[in-house]
mmCIF file of N, CA, C and O in Angstrom:
data_model
loop_
_atom_site.group_PDB
_atom_site.id
_atom_site.type_symbol
_atom_site.label_atom_id
_atom_site.label_comp_id
_atom_site.label_asym_id
_atom_site.label_seq_id
_atom_site.Cartn_x
_atom_site.Cartn_y
_atom_site.Cartn_z
ATOM 1 N N MET A 9 -5.332 -11.619 -21.138
ATOM 2 C CA MET A 9 -4.101 -10.910 -21.379
ATOM 3 C C MET A 9 -3.016 -11.932 -21.696
ATOM 4 O O MET A 9 -2.833 -12.890 -20.951
ATOM 5 N N PRO A 10 -2.285 -11.743 -22.773
ATOM 6 C CA PRO A 10 -1.256 -12.707 -23.143
ATOM 7 C C PRO A 10 -0.068 -12.655 -22.183
ATOM 8 O O PRO A 10 0.244 -11.622 -21.609
ATOM 9 N N ARG A 11 0.568 -13.784 -22.035
ATOM 10 C CA ARG A 11 1.755 -13.857 -21.185
ATOM 11 C C ARG A 11 2.949 -13.299 -21.926
ATOM 12 O O ARG A 11 3.034 -13.356 -23.137
ATOM 13 N N ARG A 12 3.866 -12.772 -21.161
ATOM 14 C CA ARG A 12 5.085 -12.240 -21.766
ATOM 15 C C ARG A 12 6.030 -13.359 -22.148
ATOM 16 O O ARG A 12 6.097 -14.393 -21.504
ATOM 17 N N LYS A 13 6.763 -13.114 -23.162
ATOM 18 C CA LYS A 13 7.777 -14.057 -23.615
ATOM 19 C C LYS A 13 8.941 -14.043 -22.620
ATOM 20 O O LYS A 13 9.387 -12.981 -22.192
ATOM 21 N N PRO A 14 9.455 -15.205 -22.216
ATOM 22 C CA PRO A 14 10.571 -15.230 -21.270
ATOM 23 C C PRO A 14 11.819 -14.571 -21.858
ATOM 24 O O PRO A 14 12.051 -14.617 -23.062
ATOM 25 N N ARG A 15 12.591 -13.972 -20.979
ATOM 26 C CA ARG A 15 13.816 -13.322 -21.416
ATOM 27 C C ARG A 15 14.860 -14.356 -21.802
ATOM 28 O O ARG A 15 14.930 -15.445 -21.223
ATOM 29 N N ALA A 16 15.695 -14.018 -22.745
ATOM 30 C CA ALA A 16 16.715 -14.935 -23.240
ATOM 31 C C ALA A 16 17.780 -15.233 -22.184
ATOM 32 O O ALA A 16 18.349 -16.314 -22.158
ATOM 33 N N ASP A 17 18.044 -14.258 -21.284
ATOM 34 C CA ASP A 17 19.094 -14.473 -20.285
ATOM 35 C C ASP A 17 18.598 -15.223 -19.049
ATOM 36 O O ASP A 17 19.340 -15.435 -18.103
ATOM 37 N N GLY A 18 17.313 -15.612 -19.028
ATOM 38 C CA GLY A 18 16.779 -16.379 -17.918
ATOM 39 C C GLY A 18 16.424 -15.549 -16.705
ATOM 40 O O GLY A 18 16.052 -16.083 -15.670
ATOM 41 N N HIS A 19 16.516 -14.220 -16.786
ATOM 42 C CA HIS A 19 16.205 -13.339 -15.667
ATOM 43 C C HIS A 19 14.698 -13.329 -15.439
ATOM 44 O O HIS A 19 13.925 -13.134 -16.360
ATOM 45 N N THR A 20 14.267 -13.561 -14.211
ATOM 46 C CA THR A 20 12.841 -13.645 -13.902
ATOM 47 C C THR A 20 12.294 -12.378 -13.281
ATOM 48 O O THR A 20 11.108 -12.318 -12.974
ATOM 49 N N GLY A 21 13.132 -11.374 -13.014
ATOM 50 C CA GLY A 21 12.656 -10.158 -12.386
ATOM 51 C C GLY A 21 12.770 -10.185 -10.877
ATOM 52 O O GLY A 21 12.481 -9.225 -10.207
ATOM 53 N N ARG A 22 13.198 -11.304 -10.330
ATOM 54 C CA ARG A 22 13.383 -11.415 -8.887
ATOM 55 C C ARG A 22 14.859 -11.291 -8.559
ATOM 56 O O ARG A 22 15.709 -11.588 -9.368
ATOM 57 N N SER A 23 15.128 -10.883 -7.346
ATOM 58 C CA SER A 23 16.526 -10.751 -6.946
ATOM 59 C C SER A 23 17.117 -12.132 -6.711
ATOM 60 O O SER A 23 16.406 -13.128 -6.616
ATOM 61 N N ARG A 24 18.383 -12.180 -6.534
ATOM 62 C CA ARG A 24 19.056 -13.466 -6.320
ATOM 63 C C ARG A 24 19.086 -13.855 -4.857
ATOM 64 O O ARG A 24 19.738 -14.800 -4.476
ATOM 65 N N THR A 25 18.385 -13.121 -4.010
ATOM 66 C CA THR A 25 18.373 -13.404 -2.577
ATOM 67 C C THR A 25 17.130 -14.181 -2.193
ATOM 68 O O THR A 25 16.472 -13.889 -1.217
ATOM 69 N N GLY A 26 16.746 -15.147 -2.995
ATOM 70 C CA GLY A 26 15.627 -15.991 -2.650
ATOM 71 C C GLY A 26 14.288 -15.434 -3.067
ATOM 72 O O GLY A 26 13.265 -15.794 -2.518
ATOM 73 N N GLY A 27 14.258 -14.526 -4.034
ATOM 74 C CA GLY A 27 12.990 -14.013 -4.522
ATOM 75 C C GLY A 27 12.451 -12.822 -3.745
ATOM 76 O O GLY A 27 11.339 -12.393 -3.971
ATOM 77 N N THR A 28 13.218 -12.274 -2.809
ATOM 78 C CA THR A 28 12.765 -11.120 -2.054
ATOM 79 C C THR A 28 12.823 -9.885 -2.934
ATOM 80 O O THR A 28 13.833 -9.633 -3.581
ATOM 81 N N PRO A 29 11.745 -9.093 -3.001
ATOM 82 C CA PRO A 29 11.780 -7.904 -3.845
ATOM 83 C C PRO A 29 12.756 -6.874 -3.320
ATOM 84 O O PRO A 29 12.976 -6.763 -2.119
ATOM 85 N N LEU A 30 13.334 -6.122 -4.229
ATOM 86 C CA LEU A 30 14.266 -5.078 -3.837
ATOM 87 C C LEU A 30 13.493 -3.804 -3.558
ATOM 88 O O LEU A 30 12.286 -3.762 -3.641
ATOM 89 N N GLY A 31 14.184 -2.742 -3.267
ATOM 90 C CA GLY A 31 13.527 -1.482 -2.950
ATOM 91 C C GLY A 31 13.875 -1.101 -1.533
ATOM 92 O O GLY A 31 15.007 -1.239 -1.115
ATOM 93 N N ASP A 32 12.888 -0.646 -0.768
ATOM 94 C CA ASP A 32 13.185 -0.234 0.595
ATOM 95 C C ASP A 32 12.723 -1.270 1.627
ATOM 96 O O ASP A 32 12.438 -0.939 2.756
ATOM 97 N N VAL A 33 12.658 -2.534 1.229
ATOM 98 C CA VAL A 33 12.253 -3.591 2.153
ATOM 99 C C VAL A 33 13.186 -3.629 3.348
ATOM 100 O O VAL A 33 12.763 -3.809 4.477
ATOM 101 N N PHE A 34 14.471 -3.433 3.111
ATOM 102 C CA PHE A 34 15.447 -3.471 4.183
ATOM 103 C C PHE A 34 15.745 -2.085 4.721
ATOM 104 O O PHE A 34 16.570 -1.932 5.591
ATOM 105 N N GLY A 35 15.076 -1.077 4.216
ATOM 106 C CA GLY A 35 15.246 0.284 4.694
ATOM 107 C C GLY A 35 16.189 1.082 3.826
ATOM 108 O O GLY A 35 17.119 0.562 3.232
ATOM 109 N N ARG A 36 15.882 2.348 3.728
ATOM 110 C CA ARG A 36 16.758 3.297 3.053
ATOM 111 C C ARG A 36 17.094 4.364 4.074
ATOM 112 O O ARG A 36 16.437 4.459 5.105
ATOM 113 N N THR A 37 18.111 5.145 3.832
ATOM 114 C CA THR A 37 18.484 6.183 4.773
ATOM 115 C C THR A 37 18.094 7.547 4.226
ATOM 116 O O THR A 37 18.214 7.802 3.029
ATOM 117 N N GLU A 38 17.600 8.384 5.115
ATOM 118 C CA GLU A 38 17.204 9.744 4.784
ATOM 119 C C GLU A 38 17.508 10.632 5.972
ATOM 120 O O GLU A 38 17.676 10.151 7.091
ATOM 121 N N ALA A 39 17.524 11.938 5.737
ATOM 122 C CA ALA A 39 17.687 12.893 6.830
ATOM 123 C C ALA A 39 16.437 12.862 7.690
ATOM 124 O O ALA A 39 15.318 12.725 7.190
ATOM 125 N N GLY A 40 16.621 13.008 8.988
ATOM 126 C CA GLY A 40 15.494 12.968 9.910
ATOM 127 C C GLY A 40 14.736 14.278 9.983
ATOM 128 O O GLY A 40 15.030 15.229 9.251
ATOM 129 N N PRO A 41 13.766 14.357 10.886
ATOM 130 C CA PRO A 41 12.945 15.558 11.011
ATOM 131 C C PRO A 41 13.740 16.818 11.355
ATOM 132 O O PRO A 41 13.391 17.904 10.921
ATOM 133 N N ASP A 42 14.793 16.677 12.132
ATOM 134 C CA ASP A 42 15.602 17.838 12.490
ATOM 135 C C ASP A 42 16.665 18.149 11.449
ATOM 136 O O ASP A 42 17.293 19.189 11.506
ATOM 137 N N GLY A 43 16.894 17.233 10.536
ATOM 138 C CA GLY A 43 17.866 17.430 9.476
ATOM 139 C C GLY A 43 19.297 17.122 9.866
ATOM 140 O O GLY A 43 20.177 17.085 9.019
ATOM 141 N N ASP A 44 19.564 16.887 11.133
ATOM 142 C CA ASP A 44 20.932 16.641 11.572
ATOM 143 C C ASP A 44 21.220 15.181 11.887
ATOM 144 O O ASP A 44 22.330 14.817 12.196
ATOM 145 N N GLU A 45 20.220 14.338 11.795
ATOM 146 C CA GLU A 45 20.378 12.928 12.125
ATOM 147 C C GLU A 45 19.920 12.069 10.943
ATOM 148 O O GLU A 45 18.982 12.424 10.245
ATOM 149 N N THR A 46 20.584 10.937 10.740
ATOM 150 C CA THR A 46 20.223 10.019 9.668
ATOM 151 C C THR A 46 19.209 9.012 10.197
ATOM 152 O O THR A 46 19.392 8.451 11.272
ATOM 153 N N TYR A 47 18.150 8.802 9.420
ATOM 154 C CA TYR A 47 17.101 7.861 9.789
ATOM 155 C C TYR A 47 17.046 6.725 8.780
ATOM 156 O O TYR A 47 17.310 6.917 7.603
ATOM 157 N N ILE A 48 16.690 5.548 9.258
ATOM 158 C CA ILE A 48 16.382 4.420 8.389
ATOM 159 C C ILE A 48 14.879 4.457 8.174
ATOM 160 O O ILE A 48 14.107 4.593 9.129
ATOM 161 N N VAL A 49 14.457 4.348 6.926
ATOM 162 C CA VAL A 49 13.055 4.526 6.563
ATOM 163 C C VAL A 49 12.573 3.311 5.780
ATOM 164 O O VAL A 49 13.263 2.834 4.891
ATOM 165 N N ARG A 50 11.394 2.826 6.120
ATOM 166 C CA ARG A 50 10.753 1.744 5.375
ATOM 167 C C ARG A 50 9.336 2.156 5.016
ATOM 168 O O ARG A 50 8.655 2.839 5.777
ATOM 169 N N THR A 51 8.879 1.704 3.874
ATOM 170 C CA THR A 51 7.502 1.908 3.465
ATOM 171 C C THR A 51 6.689 0.693 3.890
ATOM 172 O O THR A 51 7.078 -0.442 3.615
ATOM 173 N N ILE A 52 5.578 0.929 4.556
ATOM 174 C CA ILE A 52 4.688 -0.150 4.973
ATOM 175 C C ILE A 52 3.478 -0.123 4.046
ATOM 176 O O ILE A 52 2.734 0.860 4.029
ATOM 177 N N PRO A 53 3.257 -1.166 3.251
ATOM 178 C CA PRO A 53 2.083 -1.189 2.368
ATOM 179 C C PRO A 53 0.799 -1.336 3.181
ATOM 180 O O PRO A 53 0.812 -1.844 4.308
ATOM 181 N N GLY A 54 -0.300 -0.907 2.611
ATOM 182 C CA GLY A 54 -1.576 -0.961 3.307
ATOM 183 C C GLY A 54 -1.961 -2.360 3.757
ATOM 184 O O GLY A 54 -2.577 -2.544 4.814
ATOM 185 N N ALA A 55 -1.602 -3.374 2.987
ATOM 186 C CA ALA A 55 -1.942 -4.754 3.339
ATOM 187 C C ALA A 55 -1.231 -5.216 4.612
ATOM 188 O O ALA A 55 -1.714 -6.118 5.305
ATOM 189 N N ARG A 56 -0.086 -4.595 4.929
ATOM 190 C CA ARG A 56 0.663 -4.985 6.126
ATOM 191 C C ARG A 56 0.413 -4.059 7.306
ATOM 192 O O ARG A 56 0.960 -4.269 8.388
ATOM 193 N N ALA A 57 -0.387 -3.025 7.108
ATOM 194 C CA ALA A 57 -0.686 -2.074 8.179
ATOM 195 C C ALA A 57 -1.873 -2.610 8.972
ATOM 196 O O ALA A 57 -3.027 -2.340 8.655
ATOM 197 N N VAL A 58 -1.597 -3.377 10.019
ATOM 198 C CA VAL A 58 -2.655 -4.072 10.746
ATOM 199 C C VAL A 58 -2.926 -3.469 12.120
ATOM 200 O O VAL A 58 -3.821 -3.917 12.825
ATOM 201 N N LYS A 59 -2.174 -2.468 12.530
ATOM 202 C CA LYS A 59 -2.367 -1.822 13.823
ATOM 203 C C LYS A 59 -2.629 -0.341 13.617
ATOM 204 O O LYS A 59 -2.374 0.206 12.559
ATOM 205 N N ILE A 60 -3.111 0.309 14.650
ATOM 206 C CA ILE A 60 -3.329 1.749 14.619
ATOM 207 C C ILE A 60 -2.135 2.425 15.282
ATOM 208 O O ILE A 60 -1.711 2.036 16.373
ATOM 209 N N TYR A 61 -1.589 3.438 14.620
ATOM 210 C CA TYR A 61 -0.464 4.201 15.137
ATOM 211 C C TYR A 61 -0.835 5.674 15.155
ATOM 212 O O TYR A 61 -1.792 6.087 14.511
ATOM 213 N N ARG A 62 -0.070 6.489 15.871
ATOM 214 C CA ARG A 62 -0.277 7.927 15.880
ATOM 215 C C ARG A 62 0.938 8.585 15.246
ATOM 216 O O ARG A 62 2.062 8.383 15.665
ATOM 217 N N CYS A 63 0.690 9.367 14.214
ATOM 218 C CA CYS A 63 1.753 10.025 13.456
ATOM 219 C C CYS A 63 2.330 11.184 14.272
ATOM 220 O O CYS A 63 1.574 12.049 14.738
ATOM 221 N N PRO A 64 3.651 11.226 14.454
ATOM 222 C CA PRO A 64 4.248 12.348 15.189
ATOM 223 C C PRO A 64 4.244 13.650 14.391
ATOM 224 O O PRO A 64 4.423 14.718 14.958
ATOM 225 N N GLY A 65 4.003 13.582 13.107
ATOM 226 C CA GLY A 65 4.003 14.783 12.284
ATOM 227 C C GLY A 65 2.732 15.591 12.393
ATOM 228 O O GLY A 65 2.749 16.822 12.377
ATOM 229 N N CYS A 66 1.575 14.905 12.518
ATOM 230 C CA CYS A 66 0.294 15.613 12.557
ATOM 231 C C CYS A 66 -0.530 15.268 13.791
ATOM 232 O O CYS A 66 -1.571 15.872 14.021
ATOM 233 N N ASP A 67 -0.092 14.298 14.567
ATOM 234 C CA ASP A 67 -0.775 13.841 15.773
ATOM 235 C C ASP A 67 -2.136 13.213 15.467
ATOM 236 O O ASP A 67 -3.006 13.165 16.313
ATOM 237 N N HIS A 68 -2.326 12.728 14.247
ATOM 238 C CA HIS A 68 -3.547 12.012 13.877
ATOM 239 C C HIS A 68 -3.231 10.522 13.806
ATOM 240 O O HIS A 68 -2.080 10.127 13.675
ATOM 241 N N GLU A 69 -4.274 9.715 13.865
ATOM 242 C CA GLU A 69 -4.078 8.270 13.799
ATOM 243 C C GLU A 69 -3.800 7.803 12.374
ATOM 244 O O GLU A 69 -4.330 8.365 11.413
ATOM 245 N N ILE A 70 -2.977 6.782 12.278
ATOM 246 C CA ILE A 70 -2.780 6.041 11.034
ATOM 247 C C ILE A 70 -3.586 4.762 11.238
ATOM 248 O O ILE A 70 -3.209 3.908 12.040
ATOM 249 N N VAL A 71 -4.701 4.659 10.565
ATOM 250 C CA VAL A 71 -5.609 3.536 10.797
ATOM 251 C C VAL A 71 -5.158 2.296 10.020
ATOM 252 O O VAL A 71 -4.299 2.369 9.140
ATOM 253 N N GLN A 72 -5.768 1.191 10.347
ATOM 254 C CA GLN A 72 -5.451 -0.074 9.686
ATOM 255 C C GLN A 72 -5.709 0.037 8.190
ATOM 256 O O GLN A 72 -6.676 0.648 7.755
ATOM 257 N N GLY A 73 -4.826 -0.573 7.410
ATOM 258 C CA GLY A 73 -4.998 -0.619 5.970
ATOM 259 C C GLY A 73 -4.464 0.582 5.220
ATOM 260 O O GLY A 73 -4.564 0.635 3.999
ATOM 261 N N VAL A 74 -3.878 1.554 5.924
ATOM 262 C CA VAL A 74 -3.336 2.750 5.275
ATOM 263 C C VAL A 74 -1.819 2.600 5.139
ATOM 264 O O VAL A 74 -1.120 2.375 6.134
ATOM 265 N N ALA A 75 -1.330 2.711 3.914
ATOM 266 C CA ALA A 75 0.114 2.648 3.687
ATOM 267 C C ALA A 75 0.767 3.845 4.371
ATOM 268 O O ALA A 75 0.208 4.947 4.394
ATOM 269 N N HIS A 76 1.951 3.631 4.936
ATOM 270 C CA HIS A 76 2.645 4.696 5.646
ATOM 271 C C HIS A 76 4.139 4.417 5.707
ATOM 272 O O HIS A 76 4.619 3.446 5.131
ATOM 273 N N ILE A 77 4.859 5.271 6.403
ATOM 274 C CA ILE A 77 6.312 5.178 6.542
ATOM 275 C C ILE A 77 6.629 4.840 7.991
ATOM 276 O O ILE A 77 5.994 5.361 8.902
ATOM 277 N N VAL A 78 7.621 3.999 8.201
ATOM 278 C CA VAL A 78 8.156 3.787 9.541
ATOM 279 C C VAL A 78 9.622 4.218 9.494
ATOM 280 O O VAL A 78 10.349 3.884 8.563
ATOM 281 N N ALA A 79 10.025 5.030 10.474
ATOM 282 C CA ALA A 79 11.378 5.586 10.483
ATOM 283 C C ALA A 79 11.943 5.554 11.901
ATOM 284 O O ALA A 79 11.208 5.695 12.879
ATOM 285 N N TRP A 80 13.265 5.366 11.980
ATOM 286 C CA TRP A 80 13.944 5.395 13.270
ATOM 287 C C TRP A 80 15.369 5.863 13.058
ATOM 288 O O TRP A 80 15.929 5.723 11.975
ATOM 289 N N PRO A 81 15.975 6.469 14.095
ATOM 290 C CA PRO A 81 17.357 6.939 13.966
ATOM 291 C C PRO A 81 18.291 5.776 13.657
ATOM 292 O O PRO A 81 18.152 4.687 14.221
ATOM 293 N N ALA A 82 19.231 6.002 12.763
ATOM 294 C CA ALA A 82 20.164 4.940 12.360
ATOM 295 C C ALA A 82 21.000 4.465 13.533
ATOM 296 O O ALA A 82 21.350 3.292 13.601
ATOM 297 N N ASP A 83 21.292 5.343 14.471
ATOM 298 C CA ASP A 83 22.103 4.936 15.614
ATOM 299 C C ASP A 83 21.259 4.580 16.838
ATOM 300 O O ASP A 83 21.783 4.191 17.855
ATOM 301 N N GLY A 84 19.942 4.670 16.744
ATOM 302 C CA GLY A 84 19.078 4.427 17.900
ATOM 303 C C GLY A 84 18.492 3.036 17.967
ATOM 304 O O GLY A 84 18.098 2.581 19.019
ATOM 305 N N GLY A 85 18.405 2.370 16.858
ATOM 306 C CA GLY A 85 17.828 1.040 16.855
ATOM 307 C C GLY A 85 16.338 1.070 16.585
ATOM 308 O O GLY A 85 15.689 2.110 16.631
ATOM 309 N N GLU A 86 15.779 -0.098 16.306
ATOM 310 C CA GLU A 86 14.367 -0.207 15.935
ATOM 311 C C GLU A 86 13.419 0.070 17.085
ATOM 312 O O GLU A 86 12.229 0.256 16.873
ATOM 313 N N ASP A 87 13.896 0.110 18.314
ATOM 314 C CA ASP A 87 13.017 0.426 19.439
ATOM 315 C C ASP A 87 12.543 1.867 19.391
ATOM 316 O O ASP A 87 11.541 2.217 20.015
ATOM 317 N N ASP A 88 13.243 2.733 18.668
ATOM 318 C CA ASP A 88 12.891 4.151 18.554
ATOM 319 C C ASP A 88 12.086 4.449 17.296
ATOM 320 O O ASP A 88 11.951 5.600 16.912
ATOM 321 N N ARG A 89 11.538 3.437 16.638
ATOM 322 C CA ARG A 89 10.841 3.672 15.375
ATOM 323 C C ARG A 89 9.493 4.341 15.607
ATOM 324 O O ARG A 89 8.832 4.117 16.616
ATOM 325 N N ARG A 90 9.123 5.179 14.642
ATOM 326 C CA ARG A 90 7.855 5.888 14.659
ATOM 327 C C ARG A 90 7.184 5.737 13.310
ATOM 328 O O ARG A 90 7.843 5.696 12.273
ATOM 329 N N HIS A 91 5.876 5.677 13.312
ATOM 330 C CA HIS A 91 5.082 5.500 12.101
ATOM 331 C C HIS A 91 4.529 6.854 11.680
ATOM 332 O O HIS A 91 3.916 7.553 12.484
ATOM 333 N N TRP A 92 4.775 7.234 10.423
ATOM 334 C CA TRP A 92 4.393 8.535 9.877
ATOM 335 C C TRP A 92 3.486 8.345 8.669
ATOM 336 O O TRP A 92 3.655 7.400 7.904
ATOM 337 N N HIS A 93 2.553 9.295 8.472
ATOM 338 C CA HIS A 93 1.881 9.382 7.177
ATOM 339 C C HIS A 93 2.939 9.747 6.146
ATOM 340 O O HIS A 93 3.897 10.471 6.460
ATOM 341 N N ARG A 94 2.785 9.288 4.939
ATOM 342 C CA ARG A 94 3.764 9.580 3.891
ATOM 343 C C ARG A 94 3.910 11.090 3.672
ATOM 344 O O ARG A 94 5.007 11.606 3.553
ATOM 345 N N GLY A 95 2.808 11.805 3.636
ATOM 346 C CA GLY A 95 2.852 13.253 3.441
ATOM 347 C C GLY A 95 3.514 13.986 4.594
ATOM 348 O O GLY A 95 4.244 14.959 4.384
ATOM 349 N N CYS A 96 3.274 13.529 5.804
ATOM 350 C CA CYS A 96 3.908 14.150 6.974
ATOM 351 C C CYS A 96 5.415 13.920 6.946
ATOM 352 O O CYS A 96 6.191 14.820 7.274
ATOM 353 N N TRP A 97 5.843 12.712 6.574
ATOM 354 C CA TRP A 97 7.274 12.428 6.491
ATOM 355 C C TRP A 97 7.920 13.277 5.398
ATOM 356 O O TRP A 97 8.986 13.834 5.586
ATOM 357 N N ASN A 98 7.256 13.390 4.245
ATOM 358 C CA ASN A 98 7.812 14.178 3.150
ATOM 359 C C ASN A 98 7.882 15.659 3.498
ATOM 360 O O ASN A 98 8.750 16.366 2.994
ATOM 361 N N GLY A 99 7.006 16.146 4.367
ATOM 362 C CA GLY A 99 7.004 17.554 4.757
ATOM 363 C C GLY A 99 7.718 17.824 6.062
ATOM 364 O O GLY A 99 7.598 18.913 6.626
ATOM 365 N N ARG A 100 8.481 16.874 6.561
ATOM 366 C CA ARG A 100 9.118 17.010 7.874
ATOM 367 C C ARG A 100 10.120 18.150 7.944
ATOM 368 O O ARG A 100 10.379 18.680 9.014
ATOM 369 N N GLN A 101 10.700 18.549 6.816
ATOM 370 C CA GLN A 101 11.706 19.619 6.808
ATOM 371 C C GLN A 101 11.073 21.003 6.844
ATOM 372 O O GLN A 101 11.712 21.966 7.239
ATOM 373 N N THR A 102 9.815 21.111 6.413
ATOM 374 C CA THR A 102 9.178 22.427 6.325
ATOM 375 C C THR A 102 8.262 22.740 7.499
ATOM 376 O O THR A 102 7.791 23.855 7.622
ATOM 377 N N ARG A 103 7.979 21.760 8.324
ATOM 378 C CA ARG A 103 7.165 22.025 9.508
ATOM 379 C C ARG A 103 7.694 21.195 10.660
ATOM 380 O O ARG A 103 8.301 20.143 10.472
ATOM 381 N N GLY A 104 7.455 21.635 11.852
ATOM 382 C CA GLY A 104 7.965 20.947 13.027
ATOM 383 C C GLY A 104 7.156 19.719 13.384
ATOM 384 O O GLY A 104 6.065 19.495 12.861
ATOM 385 N N ILE A 105 7.686 18.939 14.283
ATOM 386 C CA ILE A 105 6.992 17.759 14.777
ATOM 387 C C ILE A 105 5.902 18.225 15.721
ATOM 388 O O ILE A 105 6.129 19.015 16.623
ATOM 389 N N THR A 106 4.695 17.730 15.521
ATOM 390 C CA THR A 106 3.568 18.101 16.364
ATOM 391 C C THR A 106 3.603 17.350 17.674
ATOM 392 O O THR A 106 3.323 17.903 18.723
ATOM 393 N N ARG A 107 3.975 16.096 17.602
ATOM 394 C CA ARG A 107 3.950 15.259 18.789
ATOM 395 C C ARG A 107 5.360 14.841 19.171
ATOM 396 O O ARG A 107 6.094 14.289 18.369
ATOM 397 N N ARG A 108 5.713 15.080 20.392
ATOM 398 C CA ARG A 108 7.016 14.634 20.931
ATOM 399 C C ARG A 108 6.793 13.362 21.720
ATOM 400 O O ARG A 108 5.778 13.178 22.382
ATOM 401 N N TRP A 109 7.743 12.488 21.674
ATOM 402 C CA TRP A 109 7.654 11.240 22.413
ATOM 403 C C TRP A 109 8.823 11.156 23.363
ATOM 404 O O TRP A 109 9.836 11.821 23.203
ATOM 405 N N SER A 110 8.721 10.310 24.348
ATOM 406 C CA SER A 110 9.794 10.194 25.330
ATOM 407 C C SER A 110 10.660 8.996 25.066
ATOM 408 O O SER A 110 10.388 8.185 24.266
#
C-alpha cells in the first residue's frame, strides 16, 4: 500500500498535547441512567479490557477483551464508576437498571 503524501501545513493528524488521540479519552458527558444526573463516560477498547466486570444494565459479566463503557456521576468522582456493555448503556433510558450497587 502506498504511503500518503505529507500535508503541506505539516499537520500529522495528532493533537498538540503530545500525540494523545482526541475523542473520549478524557471522558465525555452524557445523561445518566435516571436521566436527571450528568455522567462522565469513557470508551474502553477491547485491548485495554483486562479485568472482568459485571454490567449494572443486564447483570451479565463483561469479560476480558470486550470493548465497553465506563461511566460515573460527574459530581461523584471516579470511585463511583461502573462498567457497562455498550448496548446496555445506549439503552439505559428505555429500561431500568437490573443491578443496584451500594
